[in-house]
Coordinates of C-alpha atoms in Angstrom, one line a residue:
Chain C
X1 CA 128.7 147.1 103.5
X2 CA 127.4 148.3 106.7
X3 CA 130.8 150.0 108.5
X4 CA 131.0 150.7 112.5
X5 CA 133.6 153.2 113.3
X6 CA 134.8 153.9 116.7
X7 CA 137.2 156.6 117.6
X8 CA 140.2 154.8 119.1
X9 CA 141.0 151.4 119.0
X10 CA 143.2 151.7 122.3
X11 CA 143.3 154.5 124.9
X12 CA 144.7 155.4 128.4
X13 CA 143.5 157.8 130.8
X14 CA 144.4 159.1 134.3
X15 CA 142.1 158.1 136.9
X16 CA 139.5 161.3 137.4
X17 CA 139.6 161.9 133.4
X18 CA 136.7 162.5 131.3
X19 CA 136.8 160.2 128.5
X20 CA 134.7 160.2 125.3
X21 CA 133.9 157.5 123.2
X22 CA 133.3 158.0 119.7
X23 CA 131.0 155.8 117.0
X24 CA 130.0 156.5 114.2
X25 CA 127.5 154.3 111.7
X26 CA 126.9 154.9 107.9
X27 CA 123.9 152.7 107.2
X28 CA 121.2 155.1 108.9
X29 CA 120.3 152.7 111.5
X30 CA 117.9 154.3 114.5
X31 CA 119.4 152.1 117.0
X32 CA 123.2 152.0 118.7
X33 CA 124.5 151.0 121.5
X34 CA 127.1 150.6 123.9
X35 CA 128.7 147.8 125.4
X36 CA 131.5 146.4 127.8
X37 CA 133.5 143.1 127.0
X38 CA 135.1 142.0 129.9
X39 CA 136.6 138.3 130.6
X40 CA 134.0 135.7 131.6
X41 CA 131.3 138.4 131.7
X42 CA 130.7 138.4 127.9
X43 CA 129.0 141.8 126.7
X44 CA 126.9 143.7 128.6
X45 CA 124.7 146.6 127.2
X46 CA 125.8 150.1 129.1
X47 CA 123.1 152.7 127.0
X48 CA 121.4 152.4 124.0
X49 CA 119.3 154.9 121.7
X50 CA 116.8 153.9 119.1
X51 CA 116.3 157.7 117.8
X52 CA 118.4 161.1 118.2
X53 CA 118.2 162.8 121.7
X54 CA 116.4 159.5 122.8
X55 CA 118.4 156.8 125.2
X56 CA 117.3 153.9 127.9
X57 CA 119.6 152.9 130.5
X58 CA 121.0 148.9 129.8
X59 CA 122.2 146.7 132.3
X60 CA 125.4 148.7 134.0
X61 CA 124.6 152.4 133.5
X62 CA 126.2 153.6 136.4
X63 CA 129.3 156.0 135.8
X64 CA 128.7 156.4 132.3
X65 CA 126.3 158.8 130.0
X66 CA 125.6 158.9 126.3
X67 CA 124.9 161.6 123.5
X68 CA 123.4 161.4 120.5
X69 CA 122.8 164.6 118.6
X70 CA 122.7 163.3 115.5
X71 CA 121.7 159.9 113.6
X72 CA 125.0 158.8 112.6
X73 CA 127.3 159.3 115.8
X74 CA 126.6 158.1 119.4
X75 CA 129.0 159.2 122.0
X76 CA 129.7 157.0 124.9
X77 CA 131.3 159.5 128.2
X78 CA 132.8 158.6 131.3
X79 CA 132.8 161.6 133.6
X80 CA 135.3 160.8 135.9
X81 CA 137.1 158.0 134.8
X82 CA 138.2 154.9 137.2
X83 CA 140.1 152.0 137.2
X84 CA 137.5 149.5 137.3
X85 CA 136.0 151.1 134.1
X86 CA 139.3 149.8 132.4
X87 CA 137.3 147.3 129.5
X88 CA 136.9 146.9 126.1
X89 CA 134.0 148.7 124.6
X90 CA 132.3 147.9 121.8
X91 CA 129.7 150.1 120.2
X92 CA 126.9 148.6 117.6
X93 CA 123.8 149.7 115.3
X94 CA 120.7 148.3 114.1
X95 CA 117.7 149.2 111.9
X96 CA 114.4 149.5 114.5
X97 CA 112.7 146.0 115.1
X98 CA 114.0 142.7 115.4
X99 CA 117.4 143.0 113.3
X100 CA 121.0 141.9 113.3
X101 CA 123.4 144.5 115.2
X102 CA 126.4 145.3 113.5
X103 CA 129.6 146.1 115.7
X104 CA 132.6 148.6 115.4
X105 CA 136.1 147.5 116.2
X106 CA 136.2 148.3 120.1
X107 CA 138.0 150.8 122.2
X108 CA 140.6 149.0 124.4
X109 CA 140.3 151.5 127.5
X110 CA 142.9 151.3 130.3
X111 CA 142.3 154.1 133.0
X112 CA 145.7 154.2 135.3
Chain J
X1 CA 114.7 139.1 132.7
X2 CA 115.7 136.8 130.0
X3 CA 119.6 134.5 130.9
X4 CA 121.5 133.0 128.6
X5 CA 124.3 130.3 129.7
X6 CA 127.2 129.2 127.7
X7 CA 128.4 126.7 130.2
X8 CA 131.6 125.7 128.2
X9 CA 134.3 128.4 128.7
X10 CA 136.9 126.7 125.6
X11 CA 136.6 124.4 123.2
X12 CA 139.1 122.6 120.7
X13 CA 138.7 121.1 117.6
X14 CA 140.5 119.6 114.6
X15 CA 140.7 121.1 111.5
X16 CA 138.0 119.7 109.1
X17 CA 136.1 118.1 112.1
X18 CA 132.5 119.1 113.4
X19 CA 132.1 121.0 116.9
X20 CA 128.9 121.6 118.7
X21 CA 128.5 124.6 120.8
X22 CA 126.0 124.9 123.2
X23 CA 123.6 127.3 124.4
X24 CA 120.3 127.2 126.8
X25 CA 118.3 130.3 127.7
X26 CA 115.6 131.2 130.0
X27 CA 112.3 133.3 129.0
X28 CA 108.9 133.2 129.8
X29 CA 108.4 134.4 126.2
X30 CA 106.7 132.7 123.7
X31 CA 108.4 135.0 120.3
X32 CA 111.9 135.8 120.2
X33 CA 114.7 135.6 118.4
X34 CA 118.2 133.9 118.7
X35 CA 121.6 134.5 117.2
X36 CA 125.0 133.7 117.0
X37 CA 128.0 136.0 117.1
X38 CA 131.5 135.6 115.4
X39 CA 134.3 137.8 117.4
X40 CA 137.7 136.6 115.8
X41 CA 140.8 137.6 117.7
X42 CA 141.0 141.6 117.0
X43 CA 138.7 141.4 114.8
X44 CA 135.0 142.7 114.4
X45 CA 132.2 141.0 115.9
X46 CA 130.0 139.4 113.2
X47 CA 127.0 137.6 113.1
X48 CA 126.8 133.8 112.2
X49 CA 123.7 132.5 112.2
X50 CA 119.5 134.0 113.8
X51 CA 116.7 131.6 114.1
X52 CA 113.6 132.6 115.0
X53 CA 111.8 131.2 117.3
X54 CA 108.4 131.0 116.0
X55 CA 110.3 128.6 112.6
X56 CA 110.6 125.0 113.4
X57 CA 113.0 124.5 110.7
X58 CA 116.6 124.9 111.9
X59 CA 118.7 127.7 110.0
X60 CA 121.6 127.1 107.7
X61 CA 124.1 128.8 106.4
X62 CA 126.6 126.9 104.4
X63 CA 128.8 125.2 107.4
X64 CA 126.9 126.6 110.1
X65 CA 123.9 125.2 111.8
X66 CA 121.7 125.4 114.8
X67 CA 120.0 123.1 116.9
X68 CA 117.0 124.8 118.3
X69 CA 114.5 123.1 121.3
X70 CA 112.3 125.4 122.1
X71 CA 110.6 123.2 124.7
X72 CA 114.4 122.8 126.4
X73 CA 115.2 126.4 125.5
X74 CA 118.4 124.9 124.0
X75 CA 119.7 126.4 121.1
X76 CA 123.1 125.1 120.3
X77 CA 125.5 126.1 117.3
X78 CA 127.2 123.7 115.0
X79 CA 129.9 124.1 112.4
X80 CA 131.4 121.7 110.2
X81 CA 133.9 121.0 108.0
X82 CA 136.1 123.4 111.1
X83 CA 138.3 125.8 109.3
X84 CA 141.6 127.7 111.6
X85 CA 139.5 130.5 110.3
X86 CA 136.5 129.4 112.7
X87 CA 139.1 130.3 115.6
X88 CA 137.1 133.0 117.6
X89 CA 135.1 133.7 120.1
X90 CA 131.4 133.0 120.0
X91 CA 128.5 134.4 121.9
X92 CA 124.8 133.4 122.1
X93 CA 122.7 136.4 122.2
X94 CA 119.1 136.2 122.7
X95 CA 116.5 139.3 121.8
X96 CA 112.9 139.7 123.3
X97 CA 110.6 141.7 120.8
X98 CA 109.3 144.3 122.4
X99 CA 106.4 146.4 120.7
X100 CA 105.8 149.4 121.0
X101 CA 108.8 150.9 122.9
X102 CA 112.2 151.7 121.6
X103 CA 113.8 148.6 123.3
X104 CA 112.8 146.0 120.8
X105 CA 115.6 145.5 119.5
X106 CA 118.0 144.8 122.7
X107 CA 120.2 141.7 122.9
X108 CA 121.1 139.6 125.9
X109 CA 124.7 137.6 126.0
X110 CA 125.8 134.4 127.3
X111 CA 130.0 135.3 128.2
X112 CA 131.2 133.6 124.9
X113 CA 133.3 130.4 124.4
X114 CA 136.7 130.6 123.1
X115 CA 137.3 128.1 119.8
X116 CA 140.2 127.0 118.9
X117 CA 140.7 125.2 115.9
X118 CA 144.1 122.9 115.4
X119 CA 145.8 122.4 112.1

């Protein structure tokens, strides 16, 4: 079974914080990405990478950066974390081309 | 840039009763594919059912089934035989293939309907 990690299923953080976002995938997919769940917006796709060192911008970019250094693990940062970044955020992976994404648990952020 | 609209927020249904959830995109694309997700409360979001768009034949899988009109960009989900473990939310997610760069395998999401099944 394919298994999607993420770090922490809740955290809170200060206001001005840097926060990091863990995933990690096991099935040696090229592609992961991040997304934001928030009521009556659905998911919308923050970064994604589709090969180490390698990322695109998705649909809300702005405040956040991503790493991946190596294939498994794609970290998801906020440098200077604010209140309206409080969200659930839910990473996924895929195998290149037109496949299924498979999804970790979620991080439950609340920034105070 | 491709939409996708899940007009219906919530939905109930019996237990052992058939629910139809909808789904209509827009793309000026001609190949693509369609899914839908499975996001139980707390729970991992799974995938249900893909169709691709290029099949005329409607994909199964054992309760589950779509309704796809490609000319009406409709693609609507279907599951019978509702079980309380069908309570979740569900998304419609639609992904354009695009060769050659590294983006072919991004999705696009309506905002989900909430299901509720009732014993």
């Amino acid at each position: 079974d394919v298994k999607v990690t993420q770090s922490s299923r809740y955290l809170v953080k200060r206001t001005g914080e840097k926060v990091f976002l863990e995933c990690v995938q096991d099935m040696d997919h090229e592609n992961m990405f991040w997304y934001r769940q928030d009521p009556g917006l659905g998911l919308r796709l923050i970064y994604f990478s589709y090969d180490v060192k390698m990322k695109e911008k998705g649909d809300i970019p702005e405040g956040y950066s991503v790493s991946r250094e190596k294939k498994e693990r794609f970290s998801l940062i906020l440098e200077s974390a604010s209140t309206n970044q409080t969200s659930m955020y839910l990473c996924a992976s895929s195998f290149r081309g037109f496949n299924e994404q498979y999804f970790g648990p979620g991080t439950r952020l609340t920034v105070t | 840039a491709q939409t996708v609209t899940q007009s219906q927020p919530e939905m109930s249904v019996q237990e052992a009763e058939t629910v139809t959830l909808s789904c209509t995109y827009d793309t000026s694309e001609s190949n693509y594919y369609l899914f839908w997700y499975k996001q139980p409360p707390s729970r991992q979001m799974i995938l249900v059912i893909r169709q691709e768009a290029y099949k005329q034949q409607n994909a199964t899988e054992n309760r589950f089934s779509v309704n796809f009109q490609k000319a009406a960009k409709s693609f609507s989900l279907k599951i019978s035989d509702s079980q309380l473990g069908d309570t979740a939310m569900y998304f419609c997610a639609f992904m354009s293939p695009k060769i050659n760069t590294g983006a072919n395998s991004k999705l696009t999401f309506g905002k989900g309907i909430t299901l509720s099944v009732r014993p």
